[in-house]
Coordinates of C-alpha atoms in Angstrom, one line a residue:
X24 CA -11.2 44.4 6.2
X25 CA -11.3 42.4 9.4
X26 CA -8.6 39.9 9.9
X27 CA -9.7 36.3 9.8
X28 CA -10.3 35.1 13.4
X29 CA -8.0 32.3 14.5
X30 CA -10.9 30.2 15.7
X31 CA -12.4 29.9 12.3
X32 CA -9.5 27.8 11.0
X33 CA -9.4 24.5 12.9
X34 CA -6.3 22.4 13.5
X35 CA -6.7 18.7 13.2
X36 CA -4.0 17.4 15.6
X37 CA -2.8 13.8 15.6
X38 CA -4.7 13.1 18.9
X39 CA -7.9 14.4 17.3
X40 CA -7.3 12.4 14.1
X41 CA -6.7 9.2 16.1
X42 CA -10.0 9.6 17.8
X43 CA -11.8 9.6 14.5
X44 CA -10.8 5.9 14.2
X45 CA -10.5 5.9 10.4
X46 CA -9.8 2.4 9.3
X47 CA -7.1 1.2 7.0
X48 CA -9.7 -0.1 4.5
X49 CA -11.4 3.3 4.5
X50 CA -8.1 5.1 3.7
X51 CA -7.1 2.6 1.0
X52 CA -10.5 2.8 -0.6
X53 CA -10.4 6.6 -0.6
X54 CA -7.0 6.7 -2.2
X55 CA -8.1 4.3 -4.9
X56 CA -11.2 6.4 -5.5
X57 CA -9.2 9.5 -5.9
X58 CA -6.6 7.7 -8.1
X59 CA -9.5 6.6 -10.4
X60 CA -10.7 10.3 -10.3
X61 CA -7.4 11.4 -11.8
X62 CA -8.0 9.1 -14.8
X63 CA -11.5 10.6 -15.2
X64 CA -10.2 14.1 -15.0
X65 CA -11.8 14.9 -11.7
X66 CA -8.6 15.0 -9.6
X67 CA -5.5 16.9 -10.4
X68 CA -2.1 16.5 -8.7
X69 CA 1.3 18.2 -9.4
X70 CA 4.6 16.4 -9.3
X71 CA 6.2 16.8 -5.9
X72 CA 8.6 19.6 -5.5
X73 CA 11.9 19.0 -3.7
X74 CA 14.6 21.3 -2.4
X75 CA 17.9 20.0 -1.2
X76 CA 19.9 22.8 0.5
X77 CA 23.0 20.6 0.7
X78 CA 23.1 20.4 4.5
X79 CA 21.3 17.0 4.9
X80 CA 17.9 18.7 5.0
X81 CA 15.2 17.3 2.6
X82 CA 12.4 19.8 1.9
X83 CA 9.4 18.8 -0.1
X84 CA 5.9 20.0 -1.1
X85 CA 2.9 18.3 -2.7
X86 CA -0.3 19.8 -4.3
X87 CA -3.5 18.0 -5.0
X88 CA -7.1 19.1 -5.9
X89 CA -10.2 17.0 -5.8
X90 CA -13.7 17.5 -7.2
X91 CA -15.5 15.3 -4.6
X92 CA -15.1 16.6 -1.9
X93 CA -14.0 19.9 -3.5
X94 CA -10.8 20.3 -1.5
X95 CA -7.3 21.5 -2.4
X96 CA -4.5 20.1 -0.2
X97 CA -0.9 21.3 0.0
X98 CA 1.7 19.6 2.2
X99 CA 5.0 21.2 3.2
X100 CA 7.6 18.8 4.8
X101 CA 11.1 19.1 6.2
X102 CA 13.3 16.1 7.1
X103 CA 16.3 17.1 9.2
X104 CA 18.5 14.5 10.9
X105 CA 19.8 17.3 13.3
X106 CA 16.3 17.4 14.9
X107 CA 17.2 14.3 16.9
X108 CA 19.7 16.3 18.8
X109 CA 16.9 18.8 19.6
X110 CA 14.6 16.2 20.9
X111 CA 12.3 16.6 17.9
X112 CA 11.0 14.2 15.2
X113 CA 13.3 14.0 12.2
X114 CA 10.3 14.6 9.9
X115 CA 7.8 17.4 10.4
X116 CA 5.1 18.6 8.1
X117 CA 1.8 20.5 7.8
X118 CA -1.1 20.2 5.4
X119 CA -3.3 23.1 4.5
X120 CA -6.8 22.5 3.1
X121 CA -8.7 25.0 1.0
X122 CA -12.1 25.0 -0.6
X123 CA -11.2 24.0 -4.2
X124 CA -13.9 26.2 -5.6
X125 CA -13.4 29.5 -3.7
X126 CA -9.8 29.0 -2.4
X127 CA -11.0 29.9 1.1
X128 CA -9.2 28.1 4.0
X129 CA -10.9 25.1 5.6
X130 CA -8.4 23.6 8.1
X131 CA -4.8 22.8 9.0
X132 CA -4.0 19.1 9.4
X133 CA -1.1 17.4 11.2
X134 CA 1.1 16.4 8.3
X135 CA 3.1 13.8 10.2
X136 CA -0.1 11.8 10.9
X137 CA -1.2 12.1 7.3
X138 CA 2.3 11.2 6.0
X139 CA 2.4 8.0 8.1
X140 CA -1.1 6.9 7.2
X141 CA -1.0 7.7 3.5
X142 CA 2.4 6.1 3.0
X143 CA 1.2 2.9 4.4
X144 CA -2.1 3.2 2.6
X145 CA -0.4 3.8 -0.7
X146 CA 1.6 0.6 -0.1
X147 CA -1.5 -1.2 0.7
X148 CA -3.2 -0.2 -2.5
X149 CA -0.3 -1.9 -4.4
X150 CA -0.3 -4.8 -2.0
X151 CA -3.9 -5.6 -2.6
X152 CA -3.0 -6.4 -6.2
X153 CA 0.6 -7.4 -6.1
X154 CA 1.0 -9.5 -2.9
X155 CA -0.3 -13.0 -2.3
X156 CA -3.6 -12.9 -0.5
X157 CA -2.4 -15.4 2.1
X158 CA 0.9 -13.6 2.9
X159 CA 1.6 -14.3 6.6
X160 CA 5.2 -13.1 7.2
X161 CA 6.4 -9.5 6.9
X162 CA 10.0 -8.3 7.1
X163 CA 10.9 -4.7 8.0
X164 CA 14.2 -3.0 7.0
X165 CA 13.9 0.2 9.0
X166 CA 11.8 0.2 12.2
X167 CA 10.7 3.8 12.7
X168 CA 7.4 5.6 12.2
X169 CA 6.8 4.4 8.7
X170 CA 7.4 0.8 9.7
X171 CA 4.8 1.1 12.5
X172 CA 2.3 2.6 10.0
X173 CA 2.9 -0.3 7.6
X174 CA 2.6 -2.9 10.4
X175 CA -0.8 -1.5 11.3
X176 CA -2.1 -1.3 7.7
X177 CA -0.8 -4.7 6.6
X178 CA -2.0 -6.5 9.8
X179 CA -5.4 -5.1 9.0
X180 CA -5.4 -6.5 5.4
X181 CA -3.4 -9.7 5.5
X182 CA -3.4 -12.9 7.7
X183 CA -0.1 -12.0 9.3
X184 CA 1.4 -14.4 11.8
X185 CA 5.0 -13.2 12.0
X186 CA 7.2 -10.1 11.5
X187 CA 10.9 -9.8 11.3
X188 CA 12.7 -6.5 12.1
X189 CA 16.1 -5.1 11.3
X190 CA 17.1 -1.6 11.9
X191 CA 20.0 0.6 13.0
X192 CA 18.4 1.5 16.3
X193 CA 17.6 -1.2 18.8
X194 CA 15.0 0.9 20.5
X195 CA 12.9 1.3 17.4
X196 CA 13.4 -2.3 16.5
X197 CA 12.2 -3.5 19.9
X198 CA 9.3 -1.1 19.9
X199 CA 8.1 -2.4 16.5
X200 CA 8.4 -6.0 17.8
X201 CA 6.4 -5.1 20.9
X202 CA 3.7 -3.5 18.7
X203 CA 3.5 -6.7 16.7
X204 CA 3.3 -8.8 19.8
X205 CA 0.5 -6.6 21.1
X206 CA -1.5 -7.7 18.0
X207 CA -0.9 -11.3 18.7
X208 CA 1.9 -11.7 16.1
X209 CA 5.3 -13.5 16.6
X210 CA 8.1 -10.9 16.3
X211 CA 11.7 -11.8 15.5
X212 CA 14.4 -9.1 16.0
X213 CA 17.1 -9.8 13.4
X214 CA 20.8 -9.0 13.5
X215 CA 21.2 -8.8 9.7
X216 CA 19.0 -7.5 6.9
X217 CA 19.4 -10.8 5.0
X218 CA 18.1 -12.8 8.0
X219 CA 15.0 -10.6 8.0
X220 CA 14.3 -10.8 4.2
X221 CA 15.0 -14.4 3.4
X222 CA 11.8 -16.4 3.3
X223 CA 9.5 -13.5 4.0
X224 CA 6.2 -13.2 2.1
X225 CA 6.4 -9.4 2.1
X226 CA 9.2 -6.9 2.7
X227 CA 8.9 -3.2 3.6
X228 CA 12.0 -1.0 3.5
X229 CA 11.7 2.4 5.1
X230 CA 15.4 3.4 5.3
X231 CA 15.8 7.1 6.0
X232 CA 16.8 9.2 3.0
X233 CA 19.2 11.6 4.8
X234 CA 22.0 11.2 4.9
X235 CA 21.7 9.3 1.6
X236 CA 22.0 5.5 2.4
X237 CA 24.6 3.4 0.6
X238 CA 23.0 0.3 -1.1
X239 CA 23.2 -2.8 1.0
X240 CA 20.1 -4.9 0.2
X241 CA 20.2 -7.7 -2.4
X242 CA 17.0 -8.6 -4.2
X243 CA 18.4 -12.1 -4.7
X244 CA 17.6 -12.7 -1.0
X245 CA 13.9 -12.6 -1.8
X246 CA 11.8 -15.7 -2.1
X247 CA 9.8 -16.4 -5.2
X248 CA 6.3 -15.0 -4.9
X249 CA 7.3 -12.2 -2.5
X250 CA 6.0 -8.6 -2.6
X251 CA 8.3 -5.8 -1.6
X252 CA 7.5 -2.1 -0.8
X253 CA 10.3 0.4 -1.0
X254 CA 9.2 3.7 0.5
X255 CA 12.8 4.9 0.3
X256 CA 13.1 5.3 -3.5
X257 CA 15.0 2.0 -3.6
X258 CA 18.1 3.8 -2.5
X259 CA 19.2 1.0 -0.1
X260 CA 18.8 -1.7 -2.8
X261 CA 21.8 -2.8 -4.9
X262 CA 20.8 -1.6 -8.4
X263 CA 22.4 -4.5 -10.2
X264 CA 20.1 -6.9 -8.3
X265 CA 16.8 -5.2 -9.3
X266 CA 16.3 -7.4 -12.4
X267 CA 15.5 -10.1 -9.9
X268 CA 12.0 -8.7 -9.7
X269 CA 9.5 -10.1 -12.2
X270 CA 7.3 -6.9 -12.0
X271 CA 8.0 -3.5 -10.6
X272 CA 5.7 -0.5 -10.5
X273 CA 6.3 3.1 -9.4
X274 CA 3.8 5.6 -7.9
X275 CA 3.6 8.0 -10.9
X276 CA 5.3 7.7 -14.3
X277 CA 4.7 11.4 -15.1
X278 CA 6.2 12.5 -11.8
X279 CA 9.1 10.1 -12.3
X280 CA 9.9 11.4 -15.7
X281 CA 10.3 14.9 -14.3
X282 CA 12.8 13.8 -11.6
X283 CA 16.6 14.5 -12.2
X284 CA 17.4 10.8 -11.5
X285 CA 15.1 7.8 -11.8
X286 CA 14.6 5.6 -8.7
X287 CA 15.3 2.5 -10.8
X288 CA 16.1 1.6 -14.4
X289 CA 13.0 2.7 -16.4
X290 CA 13.3 -0.4 -18.5
X291 CA 12.4 -2.5 -15.4
X292 CA 9.2 -0.5 -14.7
X293 CA 5.9 -2.2 -15.8
X294 CA 3.7 0.8 -15.0
X295 CA 2.5 3.0 -12.1
X296 CA -0.1 2.9 -9.4
X297 CA -2.8 4.6 -11.5
X298 CA -2.4 2.0 -14.2
X299 CA -2.6 -0.8 -11.6
X300 CA -5.7 0.6 -9.9
X301 CA -7.5 1.3 -13.3
X302 CA -6.7 -2.2 -14.6
X303 CA -4.3 -1.3 -17.4
X304 CA -2.2 -4.4 -16.3
X305 CA -2.3 -7.0 -13.5
X306 CA -0.2 -6.8 -10.5
X307 CA 0.7 -10.5 -10.4
X308 CA 0.4 -13.1 -13.2
X309 CA 1.7 -16.2 -11.4
X310 CA 2.2 -17.2 -7.8
X311 CA 5.9 -17.4 -8.1
X312 CA 6.4 -13.8 -9.4
X313 CA 8.5 -11.5 -7.2
X314 CA 6.8 -8.1 -7.3
X315 CA 7.7 -4.6 -6.0
X316 CA 6.3 -1.2 -5.5
X317 CA 8.9 1.6 -5.4
X318 CA 7.8 5.2 -4.6
X319 CA 8.7 8.7 -3.7
X320 CA 5.3 9.7 -2.4
X321 CA 2.2 10.8 -4.2
X322 CA 0.2 14.0 -3.8
X323 CA -3.1 12.1 -4.3
X324 CA -2.3 10.1 -1.1
X325 CA -2.0 13.2 1.0
X326 CA -5.1 14.7 -0.6
X327 CA -7.2 11.6 -0.1
X328 CA -6.3 11.0 3.5
X329 CA -6.4 14.6 4.6
X330 CA -9.7 15.3 2.9
X331 CA -11.2 12.1 4.3
X332 CA -10.0 13.1 7.8
X333 CA -11.6 16.6 7.4
X334 CA -14.9 15.1 6.2
X335 CA -14.9 12.7 9.2
X336 CA -14.1 15.5 11.6
X337 CA -17.1 17.4 10.3
X338 CA -19.4 14.4 10.7
X339 CA -18.0 13.9 14.3
X340 CA -18.8 17.6 15.0
X341 CA -15.2 18.5 15.9
X342 CA -14.9 20.8 12.9
X343 CA -17.7 23.3 12.2
X344 CA -19.1 22.7 8.7
X345 CA -19.4 26.5 8.3
X346 CA -15.7 27.2 8.5
X347 CA -15.4 28.2 4.9
X348 CA -18.5 30.5 5.2
X349 CA -17.0 32.1 8.3
X350 CA -13.8 32.7 6.4
X351 CA -15.7 34.2 3.4
X352 CA -17.7 36.5 5.7
X353 CA -14.5 37.7 7.4
X354 CA -12.8 38.5 4.2
X355 CA -15.7 40.3 2.7
X356 CA -16.3 42.5 5.8

């Protein structure tokens, strides 16, 4: 048996993926399509698996399978705060794509790029239905990679005029503000989380999970009618203030039920992202409702964005459409 030649398995780097110019709307639409596919029994995703070695590392894996396109996506991710001392990103990940019918390899994809894009796109799926359509101000608690991804996505979908930024690192905060100004937005660096949140139409919290943050955010600071995204499992929010929200959804009720500890009191949860997208309930019933989307991360997001990127790369001619055939021929020889 001949070994599989390295050149038959392409790697989609972040630089290559950026050149594909996949829009926020395209990613959000694709995630919604695959979420609807789950309801129809055409997409299958396993609850995320997490390993906590006890040394501040957070190790996670996701698995998703789609019928159209027939792709299996697995993501492996490590978050390690010690990487900062090594001059490396705190989070690093890799996505492997296989042909869902044969199991043969298709491509490797930069997991950091997909994680940034899919997290913001998942938030945007919820925001389409739970935020006010004329939301013009956005507060960030946490100003790193995920904040930048959310700024890009939300600026594409809402008539933003202003952002407010609060974070532990002045460099990240200033970089986020500069990114906002480059898009013609007013940017306000804030000295306190409360100053950022009060009066904002939308709030995005992306506080790092390791080491585990102590709660410091009060939901009572939120204005009526606001929409909040918590990509950090609601860990920085004071649990006793969560009843302030009129409506809270999580990413996946089934996944949440398998977790050792719920992100928030299950009695406060109105449903999940699949129910929202499929119309089981409405995201907002009145203009004054304060709504929130709390999530751990969803395999269907990684699957949808990585598969979309792979398909676009084939169309652009940067990935040979015959990769799976080449892999098959090598394995059979």
